[in-house]
Amino acid sequence: MMFVLDLECARSEELLAQASTLRRFNKKVEWILFGKDFNESLALIGDLNINVDAKILLIITENEFQAKIYHIRCPALQRNGLMFVDTVGNFTKNQLIYKNPFETINYKLHSTILRVAICLPHIPPGTSFLEYASKPVINNKYTIVRAAYQLVKLFSEMYDFRIHLIRAAEYGMLLPNTSTWTGLAGMVQSGFVDFAAQSFVFSKARVAALDTGFSVMKYRQSFVFCHPKYTNQKNVFLMPLSKNVWISIFVVASLTIMSLIILQKMKTLDETDNSFVVSVINVIGLLAQQGLSSGHLNSVKLRIIIIFFLLLSFTIFQFYSASIVGSLLTPVPRTITSHKKLAESNFKFFLEDHPSSRLIFKLTTDDDILRLYERKIKGSETYVSITEGIQKIKEQNNVLLSYIDEIFDQMQHTLTHEEMDQIQIIPVFPQNHRALLWMPLWKDGPMNEVIRVANLKLGEVGIKKFVIDKYYVTFGDAARKTFDPAVVDFQRTASIFYALIVGIVISLVVFLVEIILNRYHQVRLEPIV
């Protein structure tokens, strides 16, 4: 798009003011201005809202056959910056000499002071605001702010501007029934600051009010908790086989017992025959691979049934025993790995006392996270410090919403090695492009292109990654020694001991009943004197 304007026109000043209000002096629109007096023309341009990447040519006509062409560059004019006027061409009756000034854009701001907002609600005791914002060695809290500020300091060195840092108390909320934001977002929206040394989640509501300076870092806010050693899972001794398989085994075993009893009854018509007991014991022995009593099975018909049942029991037992041994010697699988599982758990939720903890559930559109918020958090929000939050994690059955990069160091000093092994992390957002945090800029602001170009250049040479990595932690699985013995704990095998105890108790009860019945019969059989 290109505008050609004669500054001698009566309403040219009004048109320039309107274009300035609409922020049309940027790289998307080319301006060619004609004037007769150099100083008067500059006076009309001097108060306009001109971006650092604006494309403006001023042509001053000295007479009908002679004119000079100037390139107008106004870096940070609104922040009392300087206006630069370079001669780029000369027109005479015989020739035109012109050098294109827009092939490369000069983003130097010549020590202009820019306003930069930053949100650091809490400062450690004994530390100044600037010291805490500048140095990553104090602690890793507020990483998404302090990492962005490190990049902004590099931007200032690249393009020669100074920083007037303005501290905000909160990230900001959208006022009801308006398009106006409060807090840091409101400062950027209104143009009170040029941009924010901050990392923001760009929701749909924020996109309408703010511009972006490209991604800064990953969004690493997560639900952190100690995963229970044992969740509501199937008994370890029933787990290898499905319900249908157990039912099938029971049906086949019952039919085998009935067949053995019928065949034995047909062979011997003795009323005192104990074929039922013998058949049951033999079938159970075959299933458990403990052999059988062959003395009672001397018929070919009985042995055919036994052979086929033995093949079935041998195959089933191999599957069963291998699965049992494998499950007892491997770590218990972690079943709570998603927002849906968290919503179904009996955990109590705590939120880190951080500005983003108050906003994240109002910005997200993920159904699982919203369902989790409605079921477990809404109406009972509890905000805690990092120290208190880690203690809550240590107490089990508690979940802390926090930035894992901020709390990792303190977790290592607070939790034991066993507790660290149990730590489970579920990110609020999947770690892909949707989890990126962006630097908020003034909508169509004059400095936006400077920040974007600087961000891209630092990313190309790897400096951006180097700075951001200072605030990242790698939270992998705990290292396990391959020569450690496999220990099967009691809790996983407790059910078999309970079953044995129940069997002993039943046998004792039967034994007592037998004693009582025998005494009763003896009393009845004694002669009456």
XYZ file of C-alpha atoms in Angstrom:
529
model
C 0.000 0.000 0.000
C 1.298 3.454 -0.858
C 0.126 7.002 -0.068
C 1.218 10.061 -2.004
C 0.460 13.353 -0.230
C 1.065 16.967 -1.079
C 1.904 18.791 2.158
C 0.786 22.057 0.636
C -2.789 20.754 0.648
C -5.023 22.566 3.158
C -6.103 19.356 4.935
C -2.802 17.498 4.750
C -2.121 18.088 8.453
C -5.509 16.579 9.342
C -4.850 13.523 7.181
C -1.398 12.990 8.771
C -2.900 13.208 12.261
C -5.559 10.632 11.354
C -2.926 8.272 9.905
C -0.855 8.715 13.071
C -3.845 7.811 15.254
C -4.486 4.703 13.168
C -0.741 3.846 13.278
C -0.339 3.730 9.532
C 3.307 4.801 9.572
C 4.825 1.319 9.513
C 6.561 -1.043 7.116
C 3.259 -2.140 5.553
C 2.494 1.341 4.131
C 4.840 3.434 1.987
C 4.547 7.224 2.145
C 5.724 9.746 -0.435
C 5.309 13.322 0.805
C 5.735 16.392 -1.382
C 6.586 19.802 0.042
C 8.186 23.108 -0.884
C 9.744 24.197 2.405
C 12.054 21.742 4.150
C 11.632 23.070 7.710
C 7.848 23.422 7.492
C 7.527 19.887 6.159
C 9.597 18.477 9.038
C 7.453 20.404 11.504
C 4.348 18.581 10.235
C 6.043 15.185 10.617
C 7.733 15.777 13.981
C 4.770 14.928 16.236
C 3.491 11.853 14.426
C 3.399 8.277 15.735
C 6.020 6.795 13.422
C 7.311 3.256 13.745
C 11.005 2.531 13.604
C 10.483 0.542 10.387
C 8.288 3.150 8.659
C 8.913 3.838 4.957
C 8.693 7.598 4.417
C 10.182 9.618 1.577
C 10.051 13.428 1.622
C 10.467 15.189 -1.734
C 11.223 18.924 -1.539
C 10.689 20.662 -4.875
C 12.951 23.681 -5.313
C 11.527 24.535 -8.742
C 9.776 22.869 -11.654
C 12.883 20.972 -12.780
C 14.778 20.353 -9.530
C 13.981 18.440 -6.311
C 15.728 16.623 -3.489
C 14.624 13.299 -1.996
C 15.003 12.606 1.745
C 14.505 9.492 3.815
C 12.767 10.230 7.143
C 13.679 7.888 9.998
C 12.200 8.495 13.439
C 13.284 5.803 15.932
C 11.341 6.124 19.198
C 10.046 9.570 18.361
C 7.325 9.224 20.998
C 9.969 8.563 23.662
C 11.804 11.805 22.833
C 14.007 10.029 20.324
C 15.741 11.702 17.453
C 14.537 12.261 13.903
C 17.065 11.359 11.227
C 16.893 12.856 7.752
C 19.128 11.358 5.084
C 19.477 12.594 1.504
C 18.872 9.613 -0.775
C 18.260 11.225 -4.170
C 18.377 14.269 -6.400
C 16.156 15.092 -9.370
C 17.097 17.477 -12.156
C 15.803 18.133 -15.630
C 18.299 15.753 -17.173
C 18.638 12.913 -14.659
C 17.394 11.195 -11.470
C 19.867 9.932 -8.912
C 18.262 7.747 -6.224
C 19.510 5.165 -3.701
C 16.836 2.914 -2.174
C 17.017 3.390 1.633
C 14.656 0.484 2.386
C 16.920 -2.366 1.237
C 18.238 -2.613 4.782
C 16.461 -1.098 7.768
C 18.513 0.557 10.483
C 16.995 -0.336 13.863
C 19.469 1.596 15.990
C 17.648 3.720 18.597
C 20.596 5.933 19.646
C 20.244 5.583 23.459
C 16.513 6.262 23.465
C 14.878 5.349 26.791
C 12.089 2.794 26.373
C 9.523 1.872 28.999
C 9.502 -1.849 29.795
C 7.025 -3.492 32.184
C 7.845 -6.483 34.364
C 5.736 -8.402 36.907
C 7.637 -9.552 40.018
C 5.153 -9.641 42.911
C 7.594 -10.982 45.510
C 11.284 -10.203 46.061
C 13.495 -12.317 48.390
C 14.503 -10.471 51.591
C 17.797 -8.623 51.316
C 17.626 -8.421 47.514
C 16.836 -5.358 45.426
C 14.297 -5.422 42.634
C 16.862 -4.884 39.853
C 19.289 -7.397 41.327
C 16.618 -10.085 41.529
C 15.393 -9.389 37.990
C 18.915 -9.428 36.541
C 20.708 -12.323 38.241
C 19.664 -15.954 37.708
C 21.861 -17.271 40.548
C 19.641 -16.187 43.472
C 16.929 -18.753 42.827
C 14.814 -19.936 39.935
C 11.531 -18.366 40.969
C 9.631 -16.297 38.361
C 11.643 -17.875 35.561
C 9.191 -16.820 32.843
C 9.776 -13.176 33.821
C 13.454 -13.079 34.602
C 14.452 -15.128 31.554
C 12.568 -12.702 29.297
C 14.279 -9.750 30.986
C 17.704 -11.279 30.265
C 16.776 -11.288 26.579
C 15.559 -7.687 26.709
C 18.913 -6.594 28.135
C 20.600 -8.224 25.141
C 18.132 -6.471 22.820
C 19.137 -3.124 24.325
C 22.803 -3.780 23.617
C 22.079 -4.844 20.046
C 19.991 -1.799 19.114
C 21.309 0.822 21.489
C 18.359 1.685 23.701
C 18.099 2.134 27.449
C 15.502 0.522 29.697
C 13.159 2.300 32.090
C 11.870 -0.685 34.075
C 8.337 -0.416 35.465
C 7.146 -3.009 37.967
C 3.592 -4.345 37.783
C 1.748 -6.077 40.620
C -0.148 -8.588 38.463
C -0.422 -9.886 34.923
C -3.838 -8.310 34.460
C -7.431 -9.309 33.867
C -9.985 -8.348 31.233
C -12.569 -6.047 32.807
C -16.124 -7.421 32.486
C -18.091 -6.258 29.430
C -15.153 -4.207 28.122
C -12.060 -4.650 25.988
C -9.797 -3.058 28.620
C -7.181 -4.993 30.563
C -5.733 -4.275 33.994
C -2.222 -4.841 35.374
C 0.748 -5.421 33.110
C -1.444 -6.309 30.121
C -3.272 -2.999 30.561
C 0.016 -1.054 30.584
C 1.015 -2.607 27.260
C -2.456 -2.238 25.753
C -2.684 1.477 26.542
C 0.828 2.273 25.311
C 1.994 3.339 28.772
C 4.914 0.991 28.163
C 6.417 -0.039 24.839
C 6.494 -3.740 25.657
C 6.855 -6.138 28.578
C 9.882 -8.174 29.627
C 7.496 -11.021 30.252
C 6.395 -14.403 28.953
C 2.665 -14.603 28.261
C 0.181 -17.241 27.243
C -1.516 -15.683 24.228
C -5.152 -16.585 24.555
C -7.806 -15.430 22.097
C -8.812 -12.598 24.420
C -5.244 -11.278 24.650
C -4.557 -11.449 20.914
C -7.172 -8.763 20.334
C -5.377 -6.327 22.669
C -1.665 -7.171 22.346
C 0.956 -7.937 19.736
C 3.565 -10.676 20.053
C 7.336 -10.527 19.920
C 7.736 -14.204 19.056
C 8.157 -17.050 21.504
C 10.387 -16.691 24.519
C 10.262 -20.056 26.282
C 8.177 -23.155 26.925
C 5.206 -22.983 29.257
C 6.329 -25.323 32.042
C 3.573 -24.939 34.616
C 2.592 -28.403 35.793
C 0.638 -30.386 38.324
C 3.270 -31.897 40.647
C 2.550 -34.688 43.134
C 3.909 -37.888 44.658
C 2.344 -40.745 42.760
C 0.786 -43.321 45.119
C 2.716 -46.576 45.221
C -0.494 -48.512 44.833
C -3.618 -47.256 43.180
C -6.989 -48.958 42.963
C -5.756 -51.704 40.718
C -6.544 -55.392 40.331
C -5.154 -57.908 42.816
C -1.682 -58.949 41.697
C -2.675 -62.642 41.799
C -5.782 -62.066 39.690
C -4.217 -59.520 37.354
C -2.512 -61.898 34.817
C -5.810 -63.292 33.553
C -8.929 -61.416 32.538
C -12.326 -61.967 34.070
C -13.520 -63.987 31.071
C -10.500 -66.292 31.283
C -11.104 -66.968 34.993
C -14.741 -67.780 34.279
C -13.728 -70.082 31.416
C -11.229 -71.915 33.646
C -13.872 -72.367 36.344
C -16.414 -73.714 33.835
C -13.919 -76.144 32.230
C -12.676 -77.344 35.640
C -16.254 -77.881 36.838
C -17.139 -79.860 33.705
C -13.985 -81.952 34.105
C -14.842 -82.749 37.734
C -18.391 -83.716 36.768
C -17.117 -85.937 33.931
C -14.647 -87.693 36.225
C -17.309 -88.258 38.878
C -19.843 -89.643 36.368
C -17.319 -91.988 34.734
C -16.117 -93.266 38.099
C -19.710 -93.773 39.312
C -20.479 -95.761 36.185
C -17.501 -97.999 36.861
C -18.123 -98.563 40.578
C -21.585 -98.504 42.091
C -20.245 -98.441 45.636
C -22.229 -95.964 47.737
C -19.183 -95.231 49.899
C -17.128 -94.215 46.889
C -15.221 -90.953 47.453
C -14.977 -90.034 43.756
C -16.100 -86.449 44.321
C -13.252 -85.604 46.707
C -10.688 -87.416 44.561
C -11.840 -85.649 41.392
C -11.755 -82.185 42.964
C -8.279 -82.733 44.427
C -6.939 -84.067 41.130
C -8.322 -81.165 39.058
C -6.924 -78.583 41.496
C -3.584 -80.401 41.497
C -3.468 -80.368 37.716
C -4.255 -76.636 37.553
C -1.458 -75.918 40.062
C 0.931 -78.310 38.281
C 1.216 -80.474 41.408
C 0.428 -83.869 39.853
C -2.483 -86.239 40.472
C -3.475 -89.481 42.142
C -3.312 -92.024 39.318
C -4.549 -94.945 41.427
C -8.140 -93.880 40.974
C -7.778 -93.115 37.258
C -6.972 -96.489 35.700
C -9.612 -96.164 32.971
C -8.683 -95.124 29.398
C -11.686 -92.772 29.247
C -10.587 -91.005 32.436
C -7.005 -90.685 31.258
C -8.057 -89.097 27.935
C -9.950 -86.384 29.862
C -6.973 -85.904 32.194
C -4.487 -85.557 29.302
C -6.459 -82.816 27.549
C -7.107 -80.978 30.825
C -3.404 -81.280 31.661
C -2.484 -79.579 28.361
C -4.905 -76.741 29.105
C -3.661 -76.288 32.683
C -0.004 -76.418 31.589
C -0.520 -73.605 29.049
C -2.559 -71.453 31.434
C -0.083 -71.968 34.267
C 2.862 -70.842 32.127
C 1.091 -67.591 31.220
C 0.005 -67.080 34.806
C 3.315 -67.788 36.567
C 5.389 -65.748 34.098
C 3.083 -62.766 34.481
C 3.118 -63.040 38.283
C 6.910 -63.139 38.479
C 7.276 -60.285 35.998
C 4.765 -58.067 37.805
C 6.396 -58.630 41.191
C 9.882 -57.810 39.947
C 9.025 -54.654 38.009
C 8.027 -51.220 39.376
C 4.350 -50.569 39.800
C 3.067 -48.733 36.692
C 1.954 -45.136 37.148
C -1.691 -44.845 36.286
C -2.320 -41.136 37.015
C -0.787 -39.554 33.928
C -3.473 -37.250 32.536
C -5.792 -34.419 33.558
C -8.728 -36.805 33.315
C -7.154 -39.210 35.824
C -6.346 -36.302 38.139
C -9.968 -35.190 38.060
C -11.046 -38.705 39.076
C -8.508 -38.975 41.908
C -9.033 -38.151 45.586
C -6.164 -35.632 45.660
C -6.419 -32.198 47.223
C -5.163 -29.341 45.032
C -2.963 -26.395 45.996
C -1.899 -23.492 43.752
C 1.422 -21.695 43.955
C 1.022 -18.049 44.951
C 1.952 -16.871 41.456
C 0.097 -14.429 39.149
C -0.379 -17.047 36.441
C -2.060 -19.474 38.882
C -4.963 -17.027 39.157
C -5.333 -16.735 35.397
C -4.566 -20.043 33.735
C -8.002 -21.624 34.200
C -9.642 -18.519 32.743
C -7.416 -18.556 29.658
C -7.483 -22.218 28.692
C -10.107 -23.841 26.490
C -8.983 -27.448 27.073
C -12.008 -29.532 28.127
C -10.063 -31.849 30.467
C -8.413 -28.951 32.320
C -11.725 -27.101 32.656
C -13.383 -30.280 33.947
C -10.542 -30.710 36.453
C -10.969 -27.109 37.581
C -14.722 -27.484 38.014
C -14.467 -30.743 39.993
C -11.404 -30.267 42.176
C -10.376 -26.598 42.398
C -13.215 -24.141 41.794
C -14.538 -22.631 45.015
C -11.750 -24.054 47.157
C -8.654 -22.348 45.700
C -5.774 -22.483 48.180
C -2.686 -20.426 47.343
C 0.566 -21.420 49.040
C 4.227 -20.496 48.894
C 6.719 -22.805 47.234
C 8.032 -24.026 50.604
C 4.557 -24.807 51.882
C 3.571 -26.376 48.571
C 6.510 -28.805 48.637
C 5.561 -29.806 52.176
C 2.046 -30.530 50.904
C 3.516 -32.769 48.195
C 5.556 -34.561 50.854
C 2.381 -35.330 52.832
C 1.026 -37.436 49.921
C -2.397 -37.181 48.235
C -1.768 -33.488 47.492
C -1.150 -31.793 44.130
C 0.706 -28.506 43.622
C 0.228 -26.356 40.513
C 3.578 -24.677 39.938
C 6.428 -24.068 37.497
C 8.670 -27.119 37.716
C 11.757 -25.036 36.831
C 11.106 -22.794 39.834
C 10.613 -25.451 42.491
C 13.011 -28.194 41.357
C 16.051 -27.036 43.360
C 14.044 -26.682 46.545
C 12.384 -30.049 45.984
C 15.784 -31.734 45.810
C 16.743 -30.242 49.187
C 13.382 -31.023 50.835
C 12.303 -34.429 49.567
C 14.096 -37.721 50.121
C 15.420 -39.817 47.230
C 12.501 -42.205 47.583
C 10.015 -39.323 47.464
C 11.768 -37.823 44.433
C 11.410 -41.199 42.684
C 7.646 -40.996 43.242
C 7.288 -37.466 41.805
C 4.863 -37.322 38.891
C 4.542 -34.266 36.640
C 1.573 -33.573 34.372
C 2.035 -30.397 32.262
C -0.900 -28.008 32.047
C -0.412 -27.882 28.277
C 1.145 -30.538 26.019
C 4.775 -29.634 25.362
C 4.324 -28.579 21.744
C 3.684 -25.280 19.940
C 0.649 -24.628 22.137
C 2.897 -24.522 25.201
C 5.008 -21.600 23.974
C 5.085 -18.322 25.909
C 5.283 -15.068 23.983
C 6.559 -11.589 24.738
C 3.644 -9.077 24.793
C 4.036 -5.893 22.730
C 2.004 -2.740 22.309
C -0.533 -3.311 19.520
C 1.044 -1.913 16.310
C 3.597 -0.162 18.535
C 6.595 1.685 17.047
C 9.166 -0.648 18.677
C 7.595 -4.001 17.779
C 9.809 -4.733 14.799
C 12.948 -4.081 16.847
C 11.966 -6.723 19.408
C 10.952 -9.252 16.765
C 14.123 -8.888 14.730
C 16.312 -9.019 17.844
C 14.511 -12.150 19.049
C 15.033 -13.879 15.707
C 18.724 -12.943 15.520
C 19.442 -14.229 19.033
C 17.641 -17.455 18.167
C 19.640 -17.951 14.973
C 23.032 -17.807 16.724
C 21.962 -19.874 19.761
C 22.282 -17.104 22.363
C 18.568 -17.208 23.130
C 18.719 -20.928 23.946
C 21.822 -20.365 26.066
C 20.043 -17.734 28.165
C 16.803 -19.675 28.532
C 18.596 -22.910 29.489
C 19.849 -21.225 32.668
C 16.280 -21.305 33.940
C 15.364 -24.784 32.722
C 15.793 -27.992 34.669
C 15.839 -31.530 33.355
C 13.477 -33.637 35.388
C 14.047 -37.187 34.178
C 13.455 -40.567 35.726
C 15.575 -41.433 38.727
C 18.735 -43.310 37.902
C 18.441 -46.973 38.827
C 21.417 -49.259 39.376
C 21.277 -52.402 37.307
C 22.850 -54.504 40.076
C 20.279 -53.587 42.729
C 18.399 -56.690 43.954
C 14.733 -56.897 43.049
C 12.757 -56.617 46.272
C 9.168 -57.843 46.360
C 7.407 -55.876 49.102
C 4.707 -57.200 51.394
C 1.927 -54.899 50.218
C 1.857 -56.442 46.750
C 1.794 -60.016 48.074
C -0.378 -59.404 51.130
C -3.507 -60.884 49.559
C -2.026 -64.414 49.400
C -1.120 -64.279 53.105
C -4.575 -63.051 53.948
C -6.035 -65.963 51.976
C -3.838 -68.433 53.912
C -4.920 -66.930 57.234
C -8.565 -67.188 56.207
C -7.986 -70.845 55.288
C -6.382 -71.540 58.683
C -9.261 -69.844 60.498
C -11.819 -71.882 58.530
C -9.967 -75.120 59.288
C -9.871 -74.241 62.989
C -13.587 -73.529 62.972
C -14.288 -76.844 61.266
C -12.006 -78.586 63.779
C -13.890 -77.048 66.712
C -17.211 -78.029 65.156
C -15.981 -81.616 64.769
C -14.910 -81.739 68.437
C -18.271 -80.416 69.563
C -20.190 -82.875 67.379
C -18.064 -85.811 68.569
C -18.669 -84.872 72.206
C -22.357 -84.550 71.485
C -22.532 -88.015 69.917
C -20.525 -89.521 72.793
C -22.913 -88.038 75.336
C -25.893 -89.473 73.450
C -24.357 -92.922 73.215
C -23.424 -93.184 76.904
C -25.877 -95.476 78.815
C -28.147 -93.881 81.325
C -27.584 -95.299 84.839
